[in-house]
Coordinates of C-alpha atoms in Angstrom, one line a residue:
X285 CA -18.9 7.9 -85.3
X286 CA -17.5 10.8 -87.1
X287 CA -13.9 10.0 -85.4
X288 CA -13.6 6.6 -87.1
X289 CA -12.1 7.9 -90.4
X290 CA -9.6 10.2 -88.8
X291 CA -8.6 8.0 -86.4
X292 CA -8.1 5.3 -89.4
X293 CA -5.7 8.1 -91.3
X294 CA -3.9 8.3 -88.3
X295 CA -3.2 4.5 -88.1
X296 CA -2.5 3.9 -91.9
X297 CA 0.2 6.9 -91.5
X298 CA 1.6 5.3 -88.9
X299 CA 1.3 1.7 -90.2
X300 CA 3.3 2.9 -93.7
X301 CA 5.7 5.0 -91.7
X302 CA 6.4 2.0 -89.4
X303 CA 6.9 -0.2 -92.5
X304 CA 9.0 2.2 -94.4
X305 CA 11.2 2.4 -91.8
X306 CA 11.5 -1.2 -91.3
X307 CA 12.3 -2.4 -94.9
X308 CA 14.8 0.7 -95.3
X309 CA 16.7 0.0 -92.3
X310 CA 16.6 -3.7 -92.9
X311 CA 18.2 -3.3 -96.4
X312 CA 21.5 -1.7 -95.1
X313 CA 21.3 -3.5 -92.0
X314 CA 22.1 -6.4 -94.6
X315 CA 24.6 -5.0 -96.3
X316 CA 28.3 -6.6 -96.7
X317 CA 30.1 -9.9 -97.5
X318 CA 27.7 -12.9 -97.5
X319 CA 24.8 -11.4 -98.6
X320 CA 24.1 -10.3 -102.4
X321 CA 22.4 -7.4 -103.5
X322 CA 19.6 -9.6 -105.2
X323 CA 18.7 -11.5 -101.9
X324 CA 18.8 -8.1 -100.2
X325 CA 16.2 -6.6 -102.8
X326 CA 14.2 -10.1 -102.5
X327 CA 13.9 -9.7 -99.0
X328 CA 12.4 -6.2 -99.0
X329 CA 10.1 -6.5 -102.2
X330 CA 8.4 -10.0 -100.1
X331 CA 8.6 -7.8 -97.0
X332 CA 6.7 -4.4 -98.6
X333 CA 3.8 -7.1 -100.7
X334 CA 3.2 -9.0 -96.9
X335 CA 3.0 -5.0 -96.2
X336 CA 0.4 -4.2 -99.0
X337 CA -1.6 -7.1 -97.9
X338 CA -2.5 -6.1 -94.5
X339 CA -4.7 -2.8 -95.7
X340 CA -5.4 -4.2 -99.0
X341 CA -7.4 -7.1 -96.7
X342 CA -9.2 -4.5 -95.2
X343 CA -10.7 -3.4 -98.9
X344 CA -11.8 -6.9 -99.9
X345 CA -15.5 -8.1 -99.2
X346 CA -16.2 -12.1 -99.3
X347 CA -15.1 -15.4 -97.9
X348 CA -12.8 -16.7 -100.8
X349 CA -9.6 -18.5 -100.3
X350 CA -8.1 -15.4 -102.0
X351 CA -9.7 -13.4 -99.3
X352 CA -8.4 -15.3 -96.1
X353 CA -5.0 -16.0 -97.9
X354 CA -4.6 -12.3 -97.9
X355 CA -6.1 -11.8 -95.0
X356 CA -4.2 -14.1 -92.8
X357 CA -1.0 -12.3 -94.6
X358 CA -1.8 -9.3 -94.0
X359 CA -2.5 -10.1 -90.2
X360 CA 0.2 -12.2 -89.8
X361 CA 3.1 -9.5 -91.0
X362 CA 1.0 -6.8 -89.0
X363 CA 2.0 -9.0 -85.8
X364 CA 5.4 -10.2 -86.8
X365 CA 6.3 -6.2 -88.1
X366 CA 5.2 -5.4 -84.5
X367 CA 7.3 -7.5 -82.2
X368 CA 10.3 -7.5 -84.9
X369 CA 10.4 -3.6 -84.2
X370 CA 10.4 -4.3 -80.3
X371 CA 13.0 -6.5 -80.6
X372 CA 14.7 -4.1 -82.4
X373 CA 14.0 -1.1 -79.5
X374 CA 15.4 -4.2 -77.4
X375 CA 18.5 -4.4 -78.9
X376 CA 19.0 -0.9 -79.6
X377 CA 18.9 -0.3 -75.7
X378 CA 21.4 -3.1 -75.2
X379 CA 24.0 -1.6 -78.1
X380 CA 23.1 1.7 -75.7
X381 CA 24.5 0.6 -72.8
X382 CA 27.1 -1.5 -73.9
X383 CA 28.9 1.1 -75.1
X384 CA 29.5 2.4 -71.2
X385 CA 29.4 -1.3 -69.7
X386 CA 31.1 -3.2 -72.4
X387 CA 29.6 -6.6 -72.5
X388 CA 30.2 -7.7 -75.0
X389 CA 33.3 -6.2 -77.2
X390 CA 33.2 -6.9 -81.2
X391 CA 36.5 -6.6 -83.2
X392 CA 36.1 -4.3 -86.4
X393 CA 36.2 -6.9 -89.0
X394 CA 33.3 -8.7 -87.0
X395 CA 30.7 -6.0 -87.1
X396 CA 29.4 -7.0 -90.4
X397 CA 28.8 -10.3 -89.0
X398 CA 27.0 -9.3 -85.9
X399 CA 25.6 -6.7 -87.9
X400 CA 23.5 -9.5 -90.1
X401 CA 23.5 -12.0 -87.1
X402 CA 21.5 -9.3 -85.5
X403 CA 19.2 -9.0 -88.3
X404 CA 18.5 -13.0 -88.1
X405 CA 17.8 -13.0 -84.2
X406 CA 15.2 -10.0 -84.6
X407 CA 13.7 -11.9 -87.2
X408 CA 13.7 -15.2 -85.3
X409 CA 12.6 -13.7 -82.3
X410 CA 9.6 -12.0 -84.0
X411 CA 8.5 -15.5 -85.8
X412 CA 8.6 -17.1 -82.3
X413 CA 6.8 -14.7 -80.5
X414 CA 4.0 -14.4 -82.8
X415 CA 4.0 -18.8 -83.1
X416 CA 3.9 -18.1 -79.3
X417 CA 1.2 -15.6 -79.4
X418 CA -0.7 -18.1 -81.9
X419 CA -0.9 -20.9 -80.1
X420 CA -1.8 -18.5 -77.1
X421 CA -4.4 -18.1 -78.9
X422 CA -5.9 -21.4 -79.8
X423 CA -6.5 -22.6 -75.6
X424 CA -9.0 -20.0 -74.3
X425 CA -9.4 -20.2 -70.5
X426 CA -12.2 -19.9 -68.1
X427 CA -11.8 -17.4 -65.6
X428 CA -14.1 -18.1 -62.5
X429 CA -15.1 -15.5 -59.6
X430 CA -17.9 -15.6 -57.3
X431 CA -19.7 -12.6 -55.8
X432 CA -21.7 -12.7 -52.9
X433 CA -25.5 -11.6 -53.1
X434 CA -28.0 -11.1 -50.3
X435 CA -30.1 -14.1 -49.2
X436 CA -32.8 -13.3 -50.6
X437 CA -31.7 -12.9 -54.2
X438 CA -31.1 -16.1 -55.9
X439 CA -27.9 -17.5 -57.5
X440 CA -27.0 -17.1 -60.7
X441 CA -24.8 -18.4 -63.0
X442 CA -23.4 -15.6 -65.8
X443 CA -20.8 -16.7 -68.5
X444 CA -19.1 -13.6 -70.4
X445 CA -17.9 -13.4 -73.5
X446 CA -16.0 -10.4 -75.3
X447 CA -14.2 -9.1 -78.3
X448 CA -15.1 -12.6 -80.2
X449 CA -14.1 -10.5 -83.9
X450 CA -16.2 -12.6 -85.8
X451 CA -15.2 -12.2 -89.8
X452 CA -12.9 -13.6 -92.3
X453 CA -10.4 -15.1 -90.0
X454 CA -12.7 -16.5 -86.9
X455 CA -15.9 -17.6 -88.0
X456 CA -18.1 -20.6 -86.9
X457 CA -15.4 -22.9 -86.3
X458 CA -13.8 -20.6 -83.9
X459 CA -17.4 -20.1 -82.4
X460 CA -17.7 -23.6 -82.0
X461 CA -14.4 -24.1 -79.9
X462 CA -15.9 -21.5 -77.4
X463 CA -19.4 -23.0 -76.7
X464 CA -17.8 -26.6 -76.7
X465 CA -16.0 -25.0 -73.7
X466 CA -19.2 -23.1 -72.5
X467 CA -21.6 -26.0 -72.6
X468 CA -20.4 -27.7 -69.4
X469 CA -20.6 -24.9 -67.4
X470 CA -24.4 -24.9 -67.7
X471 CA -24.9 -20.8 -67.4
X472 CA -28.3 -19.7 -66.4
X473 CA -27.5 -16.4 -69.1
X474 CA -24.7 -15.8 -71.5
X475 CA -23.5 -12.1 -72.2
X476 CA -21.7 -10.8 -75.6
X477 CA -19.7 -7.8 -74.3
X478 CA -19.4 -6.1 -78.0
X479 CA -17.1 -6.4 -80.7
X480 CA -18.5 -9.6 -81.5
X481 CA -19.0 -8.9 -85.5
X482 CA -15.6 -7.9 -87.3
X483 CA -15.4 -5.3 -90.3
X484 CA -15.3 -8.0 -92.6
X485 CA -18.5 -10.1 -91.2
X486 CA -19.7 -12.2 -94.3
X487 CA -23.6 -12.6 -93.8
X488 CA -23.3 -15.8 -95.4
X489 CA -21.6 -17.3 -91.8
X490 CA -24.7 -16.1 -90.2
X491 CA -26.4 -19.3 -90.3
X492 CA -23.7 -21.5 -89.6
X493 CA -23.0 -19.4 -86.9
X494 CA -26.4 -19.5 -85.2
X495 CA -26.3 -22.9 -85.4
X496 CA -23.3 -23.6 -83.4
X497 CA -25.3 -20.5 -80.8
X498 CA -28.1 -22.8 -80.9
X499 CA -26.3 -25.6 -78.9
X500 CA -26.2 -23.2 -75.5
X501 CA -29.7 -23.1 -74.0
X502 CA -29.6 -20.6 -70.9
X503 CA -32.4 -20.5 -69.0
X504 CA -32.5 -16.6 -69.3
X505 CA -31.5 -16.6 -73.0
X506 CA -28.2 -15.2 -75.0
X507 CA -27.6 -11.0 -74.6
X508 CA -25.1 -9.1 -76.0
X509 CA -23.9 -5.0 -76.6
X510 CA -22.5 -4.4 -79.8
X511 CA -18.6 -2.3 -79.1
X512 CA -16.8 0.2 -81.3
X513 CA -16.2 -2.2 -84.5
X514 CA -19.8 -3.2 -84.8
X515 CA -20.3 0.6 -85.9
X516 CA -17.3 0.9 -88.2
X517 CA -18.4 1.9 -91.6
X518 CA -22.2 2.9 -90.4
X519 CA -22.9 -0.6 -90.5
X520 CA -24.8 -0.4 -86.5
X521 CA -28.0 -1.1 -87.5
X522 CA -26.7 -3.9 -90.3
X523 CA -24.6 -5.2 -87.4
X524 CA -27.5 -5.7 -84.9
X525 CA -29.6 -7.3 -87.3
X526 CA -27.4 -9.8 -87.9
X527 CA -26.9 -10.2 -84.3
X528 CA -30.3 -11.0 -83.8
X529 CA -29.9 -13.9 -87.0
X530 CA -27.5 -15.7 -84.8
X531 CA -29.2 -15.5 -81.7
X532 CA -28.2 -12.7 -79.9
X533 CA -30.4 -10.2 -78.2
X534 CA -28.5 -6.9 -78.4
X535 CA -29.5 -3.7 -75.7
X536 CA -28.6 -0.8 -77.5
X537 CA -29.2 1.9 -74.3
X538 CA -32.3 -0.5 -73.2
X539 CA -33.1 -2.6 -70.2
X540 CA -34.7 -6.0 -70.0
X541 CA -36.2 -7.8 -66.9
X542 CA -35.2 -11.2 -66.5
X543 CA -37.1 -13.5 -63.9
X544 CA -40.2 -14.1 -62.7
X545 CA -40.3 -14.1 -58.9
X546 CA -39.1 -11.3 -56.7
X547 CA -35.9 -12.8 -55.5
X548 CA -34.8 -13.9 -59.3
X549 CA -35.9 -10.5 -61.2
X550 CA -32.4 -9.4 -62.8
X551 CA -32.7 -5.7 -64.6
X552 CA -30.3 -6.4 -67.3
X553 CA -28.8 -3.1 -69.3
X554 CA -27.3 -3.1 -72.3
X555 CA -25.4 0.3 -73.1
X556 CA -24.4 1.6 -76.5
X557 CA -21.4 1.8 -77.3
X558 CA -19.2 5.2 -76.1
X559 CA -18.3 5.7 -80.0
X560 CA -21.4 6.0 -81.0
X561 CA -22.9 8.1 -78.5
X562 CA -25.1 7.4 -75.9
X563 CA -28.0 8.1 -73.0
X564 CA -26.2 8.4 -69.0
X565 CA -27.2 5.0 -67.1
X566 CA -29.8 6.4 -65.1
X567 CA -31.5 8.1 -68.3
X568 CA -31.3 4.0 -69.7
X569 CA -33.8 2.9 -66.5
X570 CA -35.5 5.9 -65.8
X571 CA -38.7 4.1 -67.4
X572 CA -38.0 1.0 -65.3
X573 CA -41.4 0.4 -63.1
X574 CA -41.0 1.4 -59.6
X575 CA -41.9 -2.1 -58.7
X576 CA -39.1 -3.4 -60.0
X577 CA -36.2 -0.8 -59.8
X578 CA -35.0 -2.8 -56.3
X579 CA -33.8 -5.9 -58.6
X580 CA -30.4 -6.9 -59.4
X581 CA -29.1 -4.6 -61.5
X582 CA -26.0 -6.0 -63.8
X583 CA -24.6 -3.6 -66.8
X584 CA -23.3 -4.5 -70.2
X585 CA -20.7 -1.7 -71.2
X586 CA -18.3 -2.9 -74.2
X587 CA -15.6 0.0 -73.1
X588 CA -15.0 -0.1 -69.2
X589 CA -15.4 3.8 -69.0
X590 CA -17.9 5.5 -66.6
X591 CA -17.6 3.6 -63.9
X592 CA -19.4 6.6 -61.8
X593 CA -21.9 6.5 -63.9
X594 CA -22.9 3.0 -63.0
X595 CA -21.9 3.7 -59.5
X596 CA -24.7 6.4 -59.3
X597 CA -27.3 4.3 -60.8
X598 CA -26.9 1.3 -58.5
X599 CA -25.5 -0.8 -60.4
X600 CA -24.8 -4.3 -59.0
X601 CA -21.9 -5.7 -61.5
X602 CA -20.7 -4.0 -64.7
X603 CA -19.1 -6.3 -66.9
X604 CA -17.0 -4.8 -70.1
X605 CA -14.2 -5.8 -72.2
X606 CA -12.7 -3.5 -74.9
X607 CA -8.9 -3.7 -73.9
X608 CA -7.5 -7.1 -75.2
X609 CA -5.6 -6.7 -71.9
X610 CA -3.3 -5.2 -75.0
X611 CA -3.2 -8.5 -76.7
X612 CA 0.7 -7.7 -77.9
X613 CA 3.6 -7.4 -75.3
X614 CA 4.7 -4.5 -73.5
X615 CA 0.9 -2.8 -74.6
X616 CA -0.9 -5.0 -71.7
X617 CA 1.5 -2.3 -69.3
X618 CA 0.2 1.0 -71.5
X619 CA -3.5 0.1 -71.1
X620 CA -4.0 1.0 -67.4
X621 CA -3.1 4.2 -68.2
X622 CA -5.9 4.7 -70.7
X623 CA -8.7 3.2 -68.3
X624 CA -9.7 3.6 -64.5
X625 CA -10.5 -0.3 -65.0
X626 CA -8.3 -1.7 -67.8
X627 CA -8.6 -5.7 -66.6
X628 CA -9.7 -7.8 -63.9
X629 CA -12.2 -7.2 -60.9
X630 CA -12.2 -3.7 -59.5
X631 CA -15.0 -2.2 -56.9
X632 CA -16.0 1.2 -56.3
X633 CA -18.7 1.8 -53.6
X634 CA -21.1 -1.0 -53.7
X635 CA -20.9 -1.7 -57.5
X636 CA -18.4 -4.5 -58.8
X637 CA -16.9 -4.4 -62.0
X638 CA -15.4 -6.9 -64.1
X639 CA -13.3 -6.4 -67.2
X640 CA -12.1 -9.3 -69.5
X641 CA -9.1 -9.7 -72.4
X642 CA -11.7 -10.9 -74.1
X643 CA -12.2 -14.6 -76.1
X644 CA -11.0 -13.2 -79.7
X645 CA -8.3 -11.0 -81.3
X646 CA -8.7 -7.9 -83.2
X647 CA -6.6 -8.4 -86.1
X648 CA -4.0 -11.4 -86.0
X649 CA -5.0 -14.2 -84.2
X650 CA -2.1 -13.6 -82.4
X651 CA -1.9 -12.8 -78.3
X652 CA 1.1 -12.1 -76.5
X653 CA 0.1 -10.2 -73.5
X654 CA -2.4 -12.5 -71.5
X655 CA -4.8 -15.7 -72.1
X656 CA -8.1 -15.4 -74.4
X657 CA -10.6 -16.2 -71.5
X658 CA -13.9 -16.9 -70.8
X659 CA -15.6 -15.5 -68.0
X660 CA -17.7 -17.4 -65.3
X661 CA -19.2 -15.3 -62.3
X662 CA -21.5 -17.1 -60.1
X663 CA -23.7 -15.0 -57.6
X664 CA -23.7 -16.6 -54.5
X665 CA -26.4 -15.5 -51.9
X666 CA -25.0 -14.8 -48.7
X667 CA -27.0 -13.4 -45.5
X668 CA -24.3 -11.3 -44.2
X669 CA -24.3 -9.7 -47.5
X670 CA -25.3 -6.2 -48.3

């Protein structure tokens, strides 16, 4: 937990370097006939307040209108300063090469012109990529898999949900979009796979919020981990006791045996999360009765990292989230590198593992690398099955 404030320095330095850059490079990028000094300055003083308003968000507590107006500014130039300075990379590559290839040839008293044109497309292109990513955002899918089981385990029906970022900008009407799309899918459990609560959780959504939970009745009952942001702040143990108010039963590095008969007993393990520190799997079930340490053994791990780990403990199905799938364009490439898992279905040995792009959004409700899902993995028994 100790890592969280450095790790914050490091992205605010970045985040006002990034912006610095931007709004100096765009005032002399506007520079020349057809544009006036005073739109220029205009341009850049609306550009550095959208600026202000993403960490001064961050600072504010409360559900006002205030609140989500800033909020959703904030976000919302956080996104669009993104993909304008890909755009710009873009274009910066192509001015590159079309100096050796020449394209596309510009007289000398037309540079000014392309010059602001070029300013106009980046901008453009970064409003429709975020719309894009927006609206991305708004159709969640259900992602389906079956995995096969032996005969004489019975079937099961899991739905997973992860990074769902509850707080100022997604709160029980967001909630309710999901379970209207979970309800007909009649899970016999539903999973929380972390990040569920957002830094800027109001408690006063809680019982809205467990209202609209209410409306899923699993046979097994609602589970959940709490990830990374549930712990931002110290606010763990806050976090999980809200968790419980909606509905949610979180394992924090604890096990819980689901079922009655033999062939329906699941072990469900809840891990905590890897930035807060945690027990090995095997440490998590060691007090597991030896009666019951041959039943289906399925792992809740917000971050997809030690896969050995579950490996080693005979771990059935490890289901994680964590990665957004990089939620912004080209990032959905860079995340692979960081995990041995980063999306999708993976195996190792005899344990399968299943990592999602989640439901929500950290930040801007914006997506542009991949589909908010939802996941739905039916256990099939199968006697050729092992």
């Amino acid at each position: 937990m100790s890592t969280f404030p450095f790790l914050f320095t490091i992205f605010k330095l970045i985040y006002g370097i990034c912006n610095i850059g931007f709004v100096v490079r765009f005032y002399f990028a506007l520079r020349g006939p057809g544009v006036s000094r005073i739109v220029r300055v205009g341009l850049c003083l609306f550009a550095v307040v959208l600026a202000l308003a993403f960490p001064v968000s961050r600072e504010l507590n409360g559900n006002s209108i205030w609140g989500k107006s800033v909020s959703f500014a904030g976000h919302f130039w956080f996104a669009f300063m993104f993909h304008a300075l890909l755009a710009w990379v873009l274009l910066s590559i192509f001015r590159l090469f079309n100096r050796y290839f020449r394209w596309l040839v510009i007289a000398k008293e037309d540079r000014v012109r392309w010059r602001h044109r070029s300013c106009a497309g980046i901008a453009v292109a970064a409003l429709v990529m975020c719309f894009a990513g927006w609206v991305n955002m708004q159709y969640p899918v259900v992602r389906e898999a079956k995995l096969p089981v032996p005969a004489n385990v019975a079937p099961l029906r899991i739905v997973a949900l992860s990074d769902l970022h509850l707080g100022r900008l997604a709160s029980d009407g967001f909630l309710s979009g999901v379970v209207d799309q979970i309800e007909p899918l009649s899970p016999d459990i539903v999973v929380l796979l972390g990040d569920i609560i957002e830094h800027d959780f109001d408690p006063s959504d809680v019982p809205a919020e467990a209202a609209v939970l209410q409306r899923l009745k699993p046979r097994l009952g609602i589970w959940g981990v709490m990830g990374n942001h549930e712990y931002i702040g110290g606010k763990g143990a806050l976090n999980k006791k809200w968790l419980n108010q909606i509905g949610i039963r979180p394992l924090i590095d604890q096990w819980e045996l689901l079922g009655e008969k033999p062939g329906e007993k699941i072990l469900l393990i809840g891990r905590r999360d890897r930035s807060a520190g945690r027990k090995p799997v095997q440490k998590v079930i060691a007090n597991v009765p030896e009666k019951d340490r041959g039943a289906l053994k399925i792992l809740l791990d917000h971050q997809p990292t030690d896969l050995e780990g579950a490996e080693k403990a005979g771990v059935f199905l490890q289901l994680s989230g964590h990665s957004h799938n990089g939620q912004f364009f080209p990032l959905n490439f860079i995340v692979p590198f960081l995990f041995e898992n980063a999306y999708g279905y993976y195996r190792r040995g005899e344990t399968h593992y299943w990592v999602t792009s989640g439901v929500g959004a950290w930040g801007p409700r914006i997506r542009t690398s991949g589909r908010p899902e939802i996941m739905l993995i039916d256990l099939v028994p199968q006697p050729e099955a092992q």
